[in-house]
mmCIF file of C-alpha atoms in Angstrom:
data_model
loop_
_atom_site.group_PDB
_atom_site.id
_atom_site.type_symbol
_atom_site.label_atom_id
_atom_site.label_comp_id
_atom_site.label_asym_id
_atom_site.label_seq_id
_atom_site.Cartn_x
_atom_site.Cartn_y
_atom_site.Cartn_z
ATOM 1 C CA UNK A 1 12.973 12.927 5.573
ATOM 2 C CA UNK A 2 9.849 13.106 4.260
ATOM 3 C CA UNK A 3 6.979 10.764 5.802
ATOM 4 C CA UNK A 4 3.398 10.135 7.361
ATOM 5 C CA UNK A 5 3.464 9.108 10.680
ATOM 6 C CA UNK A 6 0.071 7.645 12.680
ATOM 7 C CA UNK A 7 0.765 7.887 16.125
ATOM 8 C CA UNK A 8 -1.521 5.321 17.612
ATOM 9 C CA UNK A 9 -1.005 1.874 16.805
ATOM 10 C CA UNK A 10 -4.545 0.766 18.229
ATOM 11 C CA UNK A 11 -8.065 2.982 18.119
ATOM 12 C CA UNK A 12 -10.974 1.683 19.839
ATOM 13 C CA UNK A 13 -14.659 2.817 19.085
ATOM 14 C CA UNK A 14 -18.186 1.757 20.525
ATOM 15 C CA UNK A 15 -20.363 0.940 17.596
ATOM 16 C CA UNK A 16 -22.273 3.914 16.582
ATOM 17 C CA UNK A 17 -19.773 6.598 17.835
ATOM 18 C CA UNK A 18 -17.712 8.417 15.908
ATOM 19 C CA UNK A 19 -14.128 7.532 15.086
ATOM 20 C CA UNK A 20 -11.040 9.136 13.945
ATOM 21 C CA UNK A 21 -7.648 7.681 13.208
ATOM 22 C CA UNK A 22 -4.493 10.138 12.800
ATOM 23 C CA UNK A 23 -2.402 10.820 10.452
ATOM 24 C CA UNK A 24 0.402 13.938 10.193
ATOM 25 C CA UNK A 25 2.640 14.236 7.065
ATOM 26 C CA UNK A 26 6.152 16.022 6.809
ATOM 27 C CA UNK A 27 6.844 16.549 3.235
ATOM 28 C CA UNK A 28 7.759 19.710 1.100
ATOM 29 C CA UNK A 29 5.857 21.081 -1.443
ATOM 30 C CA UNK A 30 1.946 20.079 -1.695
ATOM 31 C CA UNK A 31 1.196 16.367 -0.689
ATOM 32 C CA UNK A 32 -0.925 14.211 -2.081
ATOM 33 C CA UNK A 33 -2.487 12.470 0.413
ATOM 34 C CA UNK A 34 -4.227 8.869 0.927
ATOM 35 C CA UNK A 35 -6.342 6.438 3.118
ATOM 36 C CA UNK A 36 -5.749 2.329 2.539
ATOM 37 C CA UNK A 37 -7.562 -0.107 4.491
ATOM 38 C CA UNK A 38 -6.779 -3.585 4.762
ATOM 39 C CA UNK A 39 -8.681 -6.216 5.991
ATOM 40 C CA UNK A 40 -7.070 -9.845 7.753
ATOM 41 C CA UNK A 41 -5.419 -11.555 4.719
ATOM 42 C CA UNK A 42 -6.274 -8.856 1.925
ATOM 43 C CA UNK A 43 -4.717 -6.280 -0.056
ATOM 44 C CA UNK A 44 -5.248 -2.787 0.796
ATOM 45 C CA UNK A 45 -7.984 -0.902 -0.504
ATOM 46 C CA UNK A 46 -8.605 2.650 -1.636
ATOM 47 C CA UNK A 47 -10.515 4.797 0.718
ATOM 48 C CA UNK A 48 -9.817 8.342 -0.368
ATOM 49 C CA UNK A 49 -7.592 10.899 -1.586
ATOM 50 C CA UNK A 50 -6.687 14.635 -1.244
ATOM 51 C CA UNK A 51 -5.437 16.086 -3.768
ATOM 52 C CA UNK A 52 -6.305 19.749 -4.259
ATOM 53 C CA UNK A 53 -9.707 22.010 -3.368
ATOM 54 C CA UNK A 54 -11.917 21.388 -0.589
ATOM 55 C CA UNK A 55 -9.919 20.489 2.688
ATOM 56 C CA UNK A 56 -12.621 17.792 3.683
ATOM 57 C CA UNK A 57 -12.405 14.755 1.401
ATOM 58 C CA UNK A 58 -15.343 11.900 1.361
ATOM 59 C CA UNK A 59 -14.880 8.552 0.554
ATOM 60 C CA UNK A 60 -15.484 5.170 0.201
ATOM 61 C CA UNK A 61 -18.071 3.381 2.997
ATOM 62 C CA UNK A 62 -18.588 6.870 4.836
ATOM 63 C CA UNK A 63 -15.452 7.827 5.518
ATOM 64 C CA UNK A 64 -14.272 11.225 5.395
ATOM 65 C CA UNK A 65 -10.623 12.957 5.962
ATOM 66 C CA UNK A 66 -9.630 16.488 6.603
ATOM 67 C CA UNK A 67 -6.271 17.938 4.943
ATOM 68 C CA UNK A 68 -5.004 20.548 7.395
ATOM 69 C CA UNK A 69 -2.078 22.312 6.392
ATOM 70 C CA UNK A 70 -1.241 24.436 9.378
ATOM 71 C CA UNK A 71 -1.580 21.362 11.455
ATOM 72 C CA UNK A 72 -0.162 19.058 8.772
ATOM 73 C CA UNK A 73 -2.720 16.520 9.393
ATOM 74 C CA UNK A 74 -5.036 13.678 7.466
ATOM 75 C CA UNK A 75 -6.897 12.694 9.979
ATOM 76 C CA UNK A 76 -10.119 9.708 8.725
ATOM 77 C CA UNK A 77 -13.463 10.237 10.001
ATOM 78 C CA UNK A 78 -16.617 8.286 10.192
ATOM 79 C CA UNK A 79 -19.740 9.875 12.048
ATOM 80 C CA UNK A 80 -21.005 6.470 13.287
ATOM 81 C CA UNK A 81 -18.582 3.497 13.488
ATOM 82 C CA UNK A 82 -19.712 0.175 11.937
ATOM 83 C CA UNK A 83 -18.203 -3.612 13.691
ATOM 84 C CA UNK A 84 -17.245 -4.094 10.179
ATOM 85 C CA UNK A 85 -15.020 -0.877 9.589
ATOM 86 C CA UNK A 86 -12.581 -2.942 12.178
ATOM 87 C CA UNK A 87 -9.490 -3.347 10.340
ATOM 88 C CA UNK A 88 -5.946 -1.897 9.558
ATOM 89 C CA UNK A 89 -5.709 1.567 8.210
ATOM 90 C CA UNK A 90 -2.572 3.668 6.192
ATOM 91 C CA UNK A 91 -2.288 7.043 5.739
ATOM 92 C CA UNK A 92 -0.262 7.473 2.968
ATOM 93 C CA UNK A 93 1.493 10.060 0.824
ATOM 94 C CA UNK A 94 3.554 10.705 -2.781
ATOM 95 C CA UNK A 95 5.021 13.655 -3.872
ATOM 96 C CA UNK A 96 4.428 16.194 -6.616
ATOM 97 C CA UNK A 97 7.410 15.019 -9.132
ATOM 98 C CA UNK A 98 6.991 11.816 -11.561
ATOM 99 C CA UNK A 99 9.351 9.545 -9.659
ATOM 100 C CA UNK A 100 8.166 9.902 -6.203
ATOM 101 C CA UNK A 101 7.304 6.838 -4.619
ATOM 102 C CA UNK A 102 3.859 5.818 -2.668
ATOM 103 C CA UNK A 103 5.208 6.058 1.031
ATOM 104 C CA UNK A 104 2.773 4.341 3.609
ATOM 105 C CA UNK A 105 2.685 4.902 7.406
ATOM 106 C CA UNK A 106 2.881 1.967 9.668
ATOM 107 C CA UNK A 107 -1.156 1.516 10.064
ATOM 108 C CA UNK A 108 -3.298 1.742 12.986
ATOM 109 C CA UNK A 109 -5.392 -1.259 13.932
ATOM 110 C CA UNK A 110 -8.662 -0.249 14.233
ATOM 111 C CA UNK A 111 -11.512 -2.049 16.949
ATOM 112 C CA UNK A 112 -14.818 -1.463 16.991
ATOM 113 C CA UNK A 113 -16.653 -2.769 19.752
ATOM 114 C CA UNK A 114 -20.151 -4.009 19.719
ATOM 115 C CA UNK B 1 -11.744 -11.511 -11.662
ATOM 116 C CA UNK B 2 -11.199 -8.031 -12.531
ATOM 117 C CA UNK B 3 -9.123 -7.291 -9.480
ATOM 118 C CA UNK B 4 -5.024 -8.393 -9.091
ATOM 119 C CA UNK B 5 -4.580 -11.616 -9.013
ATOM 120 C CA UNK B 6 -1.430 -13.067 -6.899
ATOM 121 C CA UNK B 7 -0.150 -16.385 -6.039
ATOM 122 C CA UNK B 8 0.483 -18.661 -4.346
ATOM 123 C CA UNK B 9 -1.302 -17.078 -1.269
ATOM 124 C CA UNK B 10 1.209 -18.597 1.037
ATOM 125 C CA UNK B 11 4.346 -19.924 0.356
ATOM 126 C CA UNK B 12 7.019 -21.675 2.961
ATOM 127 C CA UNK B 13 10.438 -22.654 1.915
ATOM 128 C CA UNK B 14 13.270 -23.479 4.037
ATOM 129 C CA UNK B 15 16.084 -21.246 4.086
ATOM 130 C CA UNK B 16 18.546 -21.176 0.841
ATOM 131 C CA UNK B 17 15.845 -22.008 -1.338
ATOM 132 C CA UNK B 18 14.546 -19.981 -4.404
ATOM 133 C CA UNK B 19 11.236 -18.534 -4.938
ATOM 134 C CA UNK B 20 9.149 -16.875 -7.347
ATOM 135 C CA UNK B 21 5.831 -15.147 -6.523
ATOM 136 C CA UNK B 22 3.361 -14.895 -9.398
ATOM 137 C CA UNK B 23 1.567 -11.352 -10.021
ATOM 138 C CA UNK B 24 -1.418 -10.742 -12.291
ATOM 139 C CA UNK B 25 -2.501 -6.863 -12.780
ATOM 140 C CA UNK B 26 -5.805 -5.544 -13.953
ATOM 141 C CA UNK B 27 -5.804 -5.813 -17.611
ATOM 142 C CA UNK B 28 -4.586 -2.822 -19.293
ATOM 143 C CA UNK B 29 -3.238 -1.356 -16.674
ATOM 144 C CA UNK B 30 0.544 -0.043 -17.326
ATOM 145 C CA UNK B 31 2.010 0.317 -14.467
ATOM 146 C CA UNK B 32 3.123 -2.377 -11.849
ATOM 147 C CA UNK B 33 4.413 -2.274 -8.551
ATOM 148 C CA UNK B 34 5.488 -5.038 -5.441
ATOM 149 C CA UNK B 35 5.826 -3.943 -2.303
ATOM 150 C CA UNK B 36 7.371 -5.558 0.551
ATOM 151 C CA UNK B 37 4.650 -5.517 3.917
ATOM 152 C CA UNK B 38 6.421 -6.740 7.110
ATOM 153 C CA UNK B 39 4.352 -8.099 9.723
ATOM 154 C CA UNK B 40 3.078 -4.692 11.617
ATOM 155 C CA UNK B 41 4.434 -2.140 9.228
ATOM 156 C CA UNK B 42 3.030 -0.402 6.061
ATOM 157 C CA UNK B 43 3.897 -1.999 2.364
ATOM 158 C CA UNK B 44 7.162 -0.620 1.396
ATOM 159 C CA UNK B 45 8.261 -0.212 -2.236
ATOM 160 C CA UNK B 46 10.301 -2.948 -3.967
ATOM 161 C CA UNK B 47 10.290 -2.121 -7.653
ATOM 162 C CA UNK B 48 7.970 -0.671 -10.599
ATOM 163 C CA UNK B 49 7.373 -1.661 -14.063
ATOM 164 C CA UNK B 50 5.747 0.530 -17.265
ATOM 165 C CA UNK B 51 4.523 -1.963 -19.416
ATOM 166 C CA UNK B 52 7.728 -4.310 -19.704
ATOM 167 C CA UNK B 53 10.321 -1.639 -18.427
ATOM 168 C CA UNK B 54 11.288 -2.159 -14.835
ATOM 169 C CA UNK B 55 11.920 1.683 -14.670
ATOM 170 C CA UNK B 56 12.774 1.864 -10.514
ATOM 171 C CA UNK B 57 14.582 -1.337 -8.765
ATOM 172 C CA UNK B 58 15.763 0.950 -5.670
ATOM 173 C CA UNK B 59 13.661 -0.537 -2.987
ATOM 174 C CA UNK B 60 14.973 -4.157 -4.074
ATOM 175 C CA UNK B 61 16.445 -4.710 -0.490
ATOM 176 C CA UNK B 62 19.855 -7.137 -2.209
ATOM 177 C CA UNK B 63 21.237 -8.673 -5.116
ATOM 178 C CA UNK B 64 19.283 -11.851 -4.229
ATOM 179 C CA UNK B 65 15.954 -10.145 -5.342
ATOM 180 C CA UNK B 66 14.747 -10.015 -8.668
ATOM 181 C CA UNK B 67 11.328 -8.893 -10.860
ATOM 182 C CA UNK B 68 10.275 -8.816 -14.297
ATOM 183 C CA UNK B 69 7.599 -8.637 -16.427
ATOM 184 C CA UNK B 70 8.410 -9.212 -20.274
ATOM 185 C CA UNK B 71 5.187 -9.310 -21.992
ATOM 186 C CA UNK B 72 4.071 -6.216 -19.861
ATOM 187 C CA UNK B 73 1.594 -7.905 -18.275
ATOM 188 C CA UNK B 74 2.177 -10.474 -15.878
ATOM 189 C CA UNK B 75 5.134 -10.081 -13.261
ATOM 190 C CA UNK B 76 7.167 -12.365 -11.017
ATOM 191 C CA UNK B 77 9.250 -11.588 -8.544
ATOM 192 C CA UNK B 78 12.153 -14.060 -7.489
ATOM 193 C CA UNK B 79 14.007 -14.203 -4.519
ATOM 194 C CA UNK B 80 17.201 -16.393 -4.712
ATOM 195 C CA UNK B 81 19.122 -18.260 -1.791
ATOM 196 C CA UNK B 82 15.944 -16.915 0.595
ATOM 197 C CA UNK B 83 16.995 -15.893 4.272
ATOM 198 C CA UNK B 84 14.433 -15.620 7.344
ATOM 199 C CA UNK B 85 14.567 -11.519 6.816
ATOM 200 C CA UNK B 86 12.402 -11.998 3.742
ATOM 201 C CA UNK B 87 9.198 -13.529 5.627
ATOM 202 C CA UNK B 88 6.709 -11.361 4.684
ATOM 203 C CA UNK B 89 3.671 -10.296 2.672
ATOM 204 C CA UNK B 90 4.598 -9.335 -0.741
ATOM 205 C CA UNK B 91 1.800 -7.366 -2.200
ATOM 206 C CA UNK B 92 1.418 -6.605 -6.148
ATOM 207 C CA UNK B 93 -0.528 -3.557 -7.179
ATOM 208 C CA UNK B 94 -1.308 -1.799 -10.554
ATOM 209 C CA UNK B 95 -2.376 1.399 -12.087
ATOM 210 C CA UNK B 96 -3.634 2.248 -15.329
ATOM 211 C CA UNK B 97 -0.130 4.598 -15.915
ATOM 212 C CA UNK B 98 1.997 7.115 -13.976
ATOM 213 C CA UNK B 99 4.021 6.990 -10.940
ATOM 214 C CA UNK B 100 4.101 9.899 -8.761
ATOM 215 C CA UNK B 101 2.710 12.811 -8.570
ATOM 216 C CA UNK B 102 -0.570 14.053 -10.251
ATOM 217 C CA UNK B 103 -0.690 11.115 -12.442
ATOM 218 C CA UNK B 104 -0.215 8.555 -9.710
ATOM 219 C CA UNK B 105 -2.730 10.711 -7.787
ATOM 220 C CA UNK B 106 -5.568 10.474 -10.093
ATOM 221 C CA UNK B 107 -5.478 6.674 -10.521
ATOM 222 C CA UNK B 108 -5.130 5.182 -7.487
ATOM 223 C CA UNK B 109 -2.995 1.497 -7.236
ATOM 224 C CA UNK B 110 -5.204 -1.098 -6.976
ATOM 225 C CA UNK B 111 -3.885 -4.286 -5.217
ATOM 226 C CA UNK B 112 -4.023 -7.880 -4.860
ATOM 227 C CA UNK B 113 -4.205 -9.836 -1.537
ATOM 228 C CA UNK B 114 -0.897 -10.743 -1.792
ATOM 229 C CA UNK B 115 1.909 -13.490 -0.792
ATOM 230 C CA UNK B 116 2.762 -14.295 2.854
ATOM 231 C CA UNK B 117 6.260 -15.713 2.370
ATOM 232 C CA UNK B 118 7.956 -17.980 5.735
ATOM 233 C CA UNK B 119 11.448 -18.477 5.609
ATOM 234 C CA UNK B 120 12.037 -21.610 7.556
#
């Protein structure tokens, strides 16, 4: 089946370092790939997309991702964490033909500690 | 606001009774979606509208759940003789057109800050 799977429910950063959160896709053909974050009692919000071209993707509030196909990874980026980037991120993926679906993976909780 | 509007926020009922969460897109956008989020997981897909056309019900998890949107802009989603499996957060997003693929890819869903729904 096809999916995007983040394997750690929980991250936790110092301010100021840099963070990643995972995210590996299995899915046929090209994905296009997707970073949602949602913050206590919101919607989600659009961070970034890949798409096509240039493997490293920037974004919304300094975030950047990396498509990597032989690894079949997403994973976000930020150089230097912020307090307020804690929240809950999903990696997320649709397919190439008209009636695929937006599938989201379960979200990793994000903490960044002052 | 220019942003999706949803309501209520939060919404208890006892168990058996009917609801009917209220969703507002962006205007102009075509495309409307509702997604079920259960507490933990990602939003998964419920149903999507073009304009008035509900062109995909296949994530509509029973019988008892129901959307429309007639005018092709505002939506509502019911859910009849409600059970304790539908607490949730039901989350309403829209997109200027497409679903899928490049087009979907281009113009990203924008959503609203949804509907937590308990099922007493």
């Amino acid at each position: 089946a096809q999916s995007v799977a983040q394997p750690e429910d929980q991250v936790n950063v110092a301010e100021g370092n840099p963070l990643t959160v995972k995210c590996t896709y299995s899915v046929s053909g090209n994905p296009y790939l997707f970073w949602y974050v949602q913050y206590p009692n919101r919607g989600l919000q659009f961070l970034l997309k890949y798409i096509t071209g240039d493997n490293l993707v920037k974004g919304s509030y300094g975030f950047e991702a990396e498509f990597n196909k032989s690894q079949t990874s997403f994973h976000l980026k930020k150089p230097s964490a912020l307090v307020s980037d804690s929240a809950l991120y999903f990696c997320a993926y649709t397919g190439v033909n008209r009636d695929d679906k937006i599938i989201f993976g379960k979200g990793t909780r994000l903490h960044i500690l002052p | 606001g220019a942003g999706v509007s949803q309501s209520p926020r939060y919404k208890v009922a006892k168990r058996g009774q009917d609801v009917a969460l209220r969703c507002d897109p962006i205007s102009g956008h075509v495309s409307l979606f509702w997604y079920q989020q259960a507490l933990g997981q990602g939003p998964e897909f419920l149903t999507y509208f073009q304009n008035e056309a509900q062109l995909d019900k296949s994530g509509l998890p029973s019988d008892r759940f129901f959307a429309e949107r007639p005018e092709g802009s505002v939506s509502t989603l019911k859910i009849q003789r409600t059970q304790q499996e539908d607490s949730a957060v039901y989350l309403c997003a829209s997109s200027l057109q497409g679903t899928g693929g490049l087009l979907w890819a281009n113009q990203p869903q924008h959503f609203g800050d949804g509907t937590r729904l308990s099922i007493l």
